[in-house]
Amino acid sequence: MLRPDPDPDPDPDPDPDQRSRLAEIIDNLNAGIAEVRREGWLGEVEGLQVGLAGAEAKVAQLDQRTTVVLGMPDLSRATGRTATTDR
């Protein structure tokens, strides 16, 4: 029997490859907010603003990520060691 993960991550880190999709979502939410205000559907504004804040938070998470370049180790000074035993 499969059991659900007892502590699923409700807000996983966004995939950097999805940045353009997030930008599209933000544009659509802004357009939706403008439309519902024009139409006078003020009850819908809050829900769209919640979605907009979430999408903007995901983009902010992507912007805060830093890449650490560890580089290649310099092995030119590495020396081999051998052990000899006197018998």
mmCIF file of N, CA and C in Angstrom:
data_model
loop_
_atom_site.group_PDB
_atom_site.id
_atom_site.type_symbol
_atom_site.label_atom_id
_atom_site.label_comp_id
_atom_site.label_asym_id
_atom_site.label_seq_id
_atom_site.Cartn_x
_atom_site.Cartn_y
_atom_site.Cartn_z
ATOM 1 N N MET A 1 0.840 -1.182 0.000
ATOM 2 C CA MET A 1 0.000 0.000 0.000
ATOM 3 C C MET A 1 0.889 1.250 0.000
ATOM 4 N N LEU A 2 0.621 2.163 -0.911
ATOM 5 C CA LEU A 2 1.371 3.411 -0.984
ATOM 6 C C LEU A 2 0.818 4.395 0.033
ATOM 7 N N ARG A 3 1.726 5.036 0.730
ATOM 8 C CA ARG A 3 1.308 6.045 1.701
ATOM 9 C C ARG A 3 1.840 7.396 1.258
ATOM 10 N N PRO A 4 1.061 8.437 1.466
ATOM 11 C CA PRO A 4 1.546 9.762 1.073
ATOM 12 C C PRO A 4 2.713 10.185 1.958
ATOM 13 N N ASP A 5 3.543 11.008 1.391
ATOM 14 C CA ASP A 5 4.669 11.571 2.129
ATOM 15 C C ASP A 5 4.111 12.337 3.331
ATOM 16 N N PRO A 6 4.572 12.033 4.547
ATOM 17 C CA PRO A 6 3.996 12.690 5.726
ATOM 18 C C PRO A 6 4.299 14.185 5.790
ATOM 19 N N ASP A 7 5.337 14.628 5.098
ATOM 20 C CA ASP A 7 5.695 16.043 5.152
ATOM 21 C C ASP A 7 6.055 16.537 3.756
ATOM 22 N N PRO A 8 5.066 16.561 2.846
ATOM 23 C CA PRO A 8 5.395 17.038 1.505
ATOM 24 C C PRO A 8 5.719 18.525 1.547
ATOM 25 N N ASP A 9 6.637 18.929 0.701
ATOM 26 C CA ASP A 9 7.025 20.337 0.627
ATOM 27 C C ASP A 9 5.918 21.089 -0.104
ATOM 28 N N PRO A 10 5.152 21.936 0.599
ATOM 29 C CA PRO A 10 4.033 22.610 -0.048
ATOM 30 C C PRO A 10 4.482 23.692 -1.023
ATOM 31 N N ASP A 11 5.713 24.137 -0.918
ATOM 32 C CA ASP A 11 6.195 25.223 -1.761
ATOM 33 C C ASP A 11 7.609 24.898 -2.244
ATOM 34 N N PRO A 12 7.725 23.937 -3.165
ATOM 35 C CA PRO A 12 9.063 23.546 -3.609
ATOM 36 C C PRO A 12 9.761 24.685 -4.342
ATOM 37 N N ASP A 13 11.068 24.619 -4.379
ATOM 38 C CA ASP A 13 11.827 25.635 -5.088
ATOM 39 C C ASP A 13 11.450 25.614 -6.568
ATOM 40 N N PRO A 14 11.308 26.799 -7.151
ATOM 41 C CA PRO A 14 10.943 26.838 -8.562
ATOM 42 C C PRO A 14 12.105 26.390 -9.451
ATOM 43 N N ASP A 15 11.759 25.810 -10.558
ATOM 44 C CA ASP A 15 12.740 25.364 -11.538
ATOM 45 C C ASP A 15 13.183 26.577 -12.353
ATOM 46 N N PRO A 16 14.490 26.860 -12.421
ATOM 47 C CA PRO A 16 14.963 28.021 -13.191
ATOM 48 C C PRO A 16 14.507 27.999 -14.646
ATOM 49 N N ASP A 17 14.275 26.824 -15.195
ATOM 50 C CA ASP A 17 13.812 26.734 -16.579
ATOM 51 C C ASP A 17 12.385 27.251 -16.748
ATOM 52 N N GLN A 18 11.677 27.468 -15.645
ATOM 53 C CA GLN A 18 10.290 27.925 -15.701
ATOM 54 C C GLN A 18 10.147 29.443 -15.571
ATOM 55 N N ARG A 19 11.282 30.174 -15.581
ATOM 56 C CA ARG A 19 11.219 31.635 -15.420
ATOM 57 C C ARG A 19 10.315 32.280 -16.482
ATOM 58 N N SER A 20 10.438 31.873 -17.741
ATOM 59 C CA SER A 20 9.620 32.491 -18.789
ATOM 60 C C SER A 20 8.136 32.171 -18.575
ATOM 61 N N ARG A 21 7.850 30.987 -18.094
ATOM 62 C CA ARG A 21 6.459 30.617 -17.801
ATOM 63 C C ARG A 21 5.912 31.461 -16.652
ATOM 64 N N LEU A 22 6.739 31.684 -15.631
ATOM 65 C CA LEU A 22 6.315 32.534 -14.511
ATOM 66 C C LEU A 22 6.048 33.962 -14.987
ATOM 67 N N ALA A 23 6.883 34.463 -15.888
ATOM 68 C CA ALA A 23 6.676 35.818 -16.425
ATOM 69 C C ALA A 23 5.353 35.885 -17.180
ATOM 70 N N GLU A 24 5.040 34.837 -17.919
ATOM 71 C CA GLU A 24 3.772 34.778 -18.651
ATOM 72 C C GLU A 24 2.590 34.753 -17.679
ATOM 73 N N ILE A 25 2.718 33.987 -16.614
ATOM 74 C CA ILE A 25 1.657 33.909 -15.605
ATOM 75 C C ILE A 25 1.450 35.273 -14.953
ATOM 76 N N ILE A 26 2.543 35.945 -14.623
ATOM 77 C CA ILE A 26 2.445 37.278 -14.005
ATOM 78 C C ILE A 26 1.751 38.253 -14.947
ATOM 79 N N ASP A 27 2.127 38.229 -16.234
ATOM 80 C CA ASP A 27 1.472 39.108 -17.217
ATOM 81 C C ASP A 27 -0.027 38.820 -17.285
ATOM 82 N N ASN A 28 -0.392 37.529 -17.316
ATOM 83 C CA ASN A 28 -1.808 37.161 -17.392
ATOM 84 C C ASN A 28 -2.576 37.579 -16.138
ATOM 85 N N LEU A 29 -1.937 37.429 -14.978
ATOM 86 C CA LEU A 29 -2.607 37.837 -13.738
ATOM 87 C C LEU A 29 -2.803 39.349 -13.691
ATOM 88 N N ASN A 30 -1.802 40.109 -14.121
ATOM 89 C CA ASN A 30 -1.947 41.573 -14.170
ATOM 90 C C ASN A 30 -3.069 41.975 -15.121
ATOM 91 N N ALA A 31 -3.145 41.313 -16.276
ATOM 92 C CA ALA A 31 -4.225 41.603 -17.223
ATOM 93 C C ALA A 31 -5.572 41.217 -16.623
ATOM 94 N N GLY A 32 -5.616 40.099 -15.919
ATOM 95 C CA GLY A 32 -6.857 39.672 -15.282
ATOM 96 C C GLY A 32 -7.314 40.640 -14.209
ATOM 97 N N ILE A 33 -6.370 41.133 -13.427
ATOM 98 C CA ILE A 33 -6.713 42.110 -12.380
ATOM 99 C C ILE A 33 -7.275 43.381 -13.004
ATOM 100 N N ALA A 34 -6.645 43.850 -14.075
ATOM 101 C CA ALA A 34 -7.137 45.052 -14.758
ATOM 102 C C ALA A 34 -8.552 44.818 -15.302
ATOM 103 N N GLU A 35 -8.785 43.630 -15.866
ATOM 104 C CA GLU A 35 -10.101 43.331 -16.438
ATOM 105 C C GLU A 35 -11.185 43.276 -15.366
ATOM 106 N N VAL A 36 -10.917 42.585 -14.268
ATOM 107 C CA VAL A 36 -11.967 42.477 -13.245
ATOM 108 C C VAL A 36 -12.237 43.823 -12.585
ATOM 109 N N ARG A 37 -11.230 44.678 -12.503
ATOM 110 C CA ARG A 37 -11.479 46.031 -11.973
ATOM 111 C C ARG A 37 -12.343 46.832 -12.946
ATOM 112 N N ARG A 38 -12.040 46.708 -14.253
ATOM 113 C CA ARG A 38 -12.831 47.407 -15.275
ATOM 114 C C ARG A 38 -14.286 46.958 -15.237
ATOM 115 N N GLU A 39 -14.483 45.654 -15.044
ATOM 116 C CA GLU A 39 -15.835 45.092 -15.041
ATOM 117 C C GLU A 39 -16.548 45.286 -13.704
ATOM 118 N N GLY A 40 -15.798 45.721 -12.703
ATOM 119 C CA GLY A 40 -16.410 45.952 -11.400
ATOM 120 C C GLY A 40 -16.563 44.697 -10.560
ATOM 121 N N TRP A 41 -15.843 43.637 -10.909
ATOM 122 C CA TRP A 41 -15.921 42.377 -10.159
ATOM 123 C C TRP A 41 -14.883 42.400 -9.040
ATOM 124 N N LEU A 42 -15.094 43.265 -8.091
ATOM 125 C CA LEU A 42 -14.091 43.512 -7.064
ATOM 126 C C LEU A 42 -13.811 42.299 -6.191
ATOM 127 N N GLY A 43 -14.757 41.380 -6.086
ATOM 128 C CA GLY A 43 -14.539 40.168 -5.303
ATOM 129 C C GLY A 43 -13.475 39.268 -5.924
ATOM 130 N N GLU A 44 -13.262 39.396 -7.209
ATOM 131 C CA GLU A 44 -12.272 38.574 -7.902
ATOM 132 C C GLU A 44 -10.853 39.126 -7.772
ATOM 133 N N VAL A 45 -10.731 40.401 -7.479
ATOM 134 C CA VAL A 45 -9.408 41.047 -7.431
ATOM 135 C C VAL A 45 -8.515 40.400 -6.390
ATOM 136 N N GLU A 46 -9.048 40.160 -5.217
ATOM 137 C CA GLU A 46 -8.223 39.615 -4.138
ATOM 138 C C GLU A 46 -7.639 38.249 -4.495
ATOM 139 N N GLY A 47 -8.445 37.396 -5.072
ATOM 140 C CA GLY A 47 -7.952 36.071 -5.458
ATOM 141 C C GLY A 47 -6.837 36.153 -6.484
ATOM 142 N N LEU A 48 -6.989 37.029 -7.460
ATOM 143 C CA LEU A 48 -5.945 37.201 -8.478
ATOM 144 C C LEU A 48 -4.679 37.813 -7.871
ATOM 145 N N GLN A 49 -4.868 38.723 -6.917
ATOM 146 C CA GLN A 49 -3.702 39.330 -6.263
ATOM 147 C C GLN A 49 -2.925 38.306 -5.447
ATOM 148 N N VAL A 50 -3.624 37.347 -4.842
ATOM 149 C CA VAL A 50 -2.946 36.280 -4.101
ATOM 150 C C VAL A 50 -2.096 35.449 -5.063
ATOM 151 N N GLY A 51 -2.675 35.105 -6.206
ATOM 152 C CA GLY A 51 -1.933 34.358 -7.210
ATOM 153 C C GLY A 51 -0.738 35.140 -7.736
ATOM 154 N N LEU A 52 -0.928 36.430 -7.946
ATOM 155 C CA LEU A 52 0.152 37.295 -8.427
ATOM 156 C C LEU A 52 1.286 37.356 -7.411
ATOM 157 N N ALA A 53 0.942 37.495 -6.144
ATOM 158 C CA ALA A 53 1.972 37.546 -5.095
ATOM 159 C C ALA A 53 2.753 36.231 -5.051
ATOM 160 N N GLY A 54 2.072 35.116 -5.234
ATOM 161 C CA GLY A 54 2.750 33.820 -5.243
ATOM 162 C C GLY A 54 3.711 33.691 -6.410
ATOM 163 N N ALA A 55 3.268 34.097 -7.592
ATOM 164 C CA ALA A 55 4.132 34.014 -8.781
ATOM 165 C C ALA A 55 5.332 34.944 -8.632
ATOM 166 N N GLU A 56 5.105 36.141 -8.110
ATOM 167 C CA GLU A 56 6.215 37.079 -7.907
ATOM 168 C C GLU A 56 7.198 36.553 -6.859
ATOM 169 N N ALA A 57 6.684 35.850 -5.859
ATOM 170 C CA ALA A 57 7.562 35.263 -4.838
ATOM 171 C C ALA A 57 8.446 34.179 -5.440
ATOM 172 N N LYS A 58 7.889 33.407 -6.376
ATOM 173 C CA LYS A 58 8.681 32.365 -7.049
ATOM 174 C C LYS A 58 9.820 33.000 -7.855
ATOM 175 N N VAL A 59 9.523 34.090 -8.548
ATOM 176 C CA VAL A 59 10.564 34.778 -9.315
ATOM 177 C C VAL A 59 11.625 35.332 -8.366
ATOM 178 N N ALA A 60 11.194 35.868 -7.223
ATOM 179 C CA ALA A 60 12.153 36.387 -6.242
ATOM 180 C C ALA A 60 13.049 35.268 -5.722
ATOM 181 N N GLN A 61 12.487 34.065 -5.536
ATOM 182 C CA GLN A 61 13.306 32.918 -5.113
ATOM 183 C C GLN A 61 14.368 32.611 -6.154
ATOM 184 N N LEU A 62 13.991 32.661 -7.413
ATOM 185 C CA LEU A 62 14.963 32.407 -8.483
ATOM 186 C C LEU A 62 16.053 33.467 -8.489
ATOM 187 N N ASP A 63 15.668 34.720 -8.239
ATOM 188 C CA ASP A 63 16.635 35.819 -8.255
ATOM 189 C C ASP A 63 17.611 35.746 -7.087
ATOM 190 N N GLN A 64 17.204 35.122 -5.991
ATOM 191 C CA GLN A 64 18.058 35.047 -4.809
ATOM 192 C C GLN A 64 19.055 33.905 -4.867
ATOM 193 N N ARG A 65 18.835 32.982 -5.768
ATOM 194 C CA ARG A 65 19.767 31.860 -5.875
ATOM 195 C C ARG A 65 21.120 32.345 -6.345
ATOM 196 N N THR A 66 22.135 31.781 -5.768
ATOM 197 C CA THR A 66 23.487 32.100 -6.205
ATOM 198 C C THR A 66 24.169 30.824 -6.647
ATOM 199 N N THR A 67 25.035 30.969 -7.603
ATOM 200 C CA THR A 67 25.781 29.830 -8.095
ATOM 201 C C THR A 67 27.184 29.896 -7.527
ATOM 202 N N VAL A 68 27.616 28.806 -6.973
ATOM 203 C CA VAL A 68 28.965 28.725 -6.431
ATOM 204 C C VAL A 68 29.803 27.897 -7.395
ATOM 205 N N VAL A 69 30.852 28.512 -7.921
ATOM 206 C CA VAL A 69 31.739 27.806 -8.833
ATOM 207 C C VAL A 69 32.891 27.250 -8.019
ATOM 208 N N LEU A 70 32.947 25.946 -7.948
ATOM 209 C CA LEU A 70 33.999 25.311 -7.171
ATOM 210 C C LEU A 70 35.263 25.117 -7.987
ATOM 211 N N GLY A 71 35.146 25.066 -9.283
ATOM 212 C CA GLY A 71 36.313 24.899 -10.131
ATOM 213 C C GLY A 71 36.900 23.500 -10.038
ATOM 214 N N MET A 72 37.951 23.308 -10.772
ATOM 215 C CA MET A 72 38.640 22.019 -10.771
ATOM 216 C C MET A 72 39.811 22.098 -9.800
ATOM 217 N N PRO A 73 40.057 21.057 -9.062
ATOM 218 C CA PRO A 73 41.208 21.077 -8.162
ATOM 219 C C PRO A 73 42.509 21.040 -8.969
ATOM 220 N N ASP A 74 43.527 21.690 -8.429
ATOM 221 C CA ASP A 74 44.843 21.700 -9.072
ATOM 222 C C ASP A 74 45.589 20.455 -8.618
ATOM 223 N N LEU A 75 45.695 19.495 -9.509
ATOM 224 C CA LEU A 75 46.354 18.234 -9.168
ATOM 225 C C LEU A 75 47.808 18.218 -9.606
ATOM 226 N N SER A 76 48.301 19.336 -10.136
ATOM 227 C CA SER A 76 49.672 19.350 -10.642
ATOM 228 C C SER A 76 50.693 19.193 -9.514
ATOM 229 N N ARG A 77 50.296 19.569 -8.315
ATOM 230 C CA ARG A 77 51.227 19.449 -7.190
ATOM 231 C C ARG A 77 51.010 18.175 -6.390
ATOM 232 N N ALA A 78 50.054 17.408 -6.789
ATOM 233 C CA ALA A 78 49.776 16.169 -6.068
ATOM 234 C C ALA A 78 50.913 15.182 -6.333
ATOM 235 N N THR A 79 51.350 14.533 -5.301
ATOM 236 C CA THR A 79 52.417 13.545 -5.464
ATOM 237 C C THR A 79 51.912 12.192 -5.027
ATOM 238 N N GLY A 80 52.388 11.211 -5.690
ATOM 239 C CA GLY A 80 52.026 9.858 -5.296
ATOM 240 C C GLY A 80 52.929 9.400 -4.162
ATOM 241 N N ARG A 81 52.423 8.601 -3.317
ATOM 242 C CA ARG A 81 53.211 8.082 -2.202
ATOM 243 C C ARG A 81 53.246 6.572 -2.302
ATOM 244 N N THR A 82 54.360 6.053 -2.007
ATOM 245 C CA THR A 82 54.482 4.605 -1.978
ATOM 246 C C THR A 82 55.044 4.197 -0.634
ATOM 247 N N ALA A 83 54.653 3.059 -0.210
ATOM 248 C CA ALA A 83 55.149 2.544 1.061
ATOM 249 C C ALA A 83 56.079 1.372 0.774
ATOM 250 N N THR A 84 57.194 1.369 1.431
ATOM 251 C CA THR A 84 58.098 0.228 1.296
ATOM 252 C C THR A 84 58.237 -0.424 2.663
ATOM 253 N N THR A 85 58.397 -1.671 2.625
ATOM 254 C CA THR A 85 58.592 -2.389 3.891
ATOM 255 C C THR A 85 59.940 -3.082 3.813
ATOM 256 N N ASP A 86 60.639 -3.024 4.894
ATOM 257 C CA ASP A 86 61.919 -3.708 4.984
ATOM 258 C C ASP A 86 61.653 -5.129 5.448
ATOM 259 N N ARG A 87 62.012 -6.078 4.678
ATOM 260 C CA ARG A 87 61.822 -7.472 5.064
ATOM 261 C C ARG A 87 63.141 -8.153 5.160
#
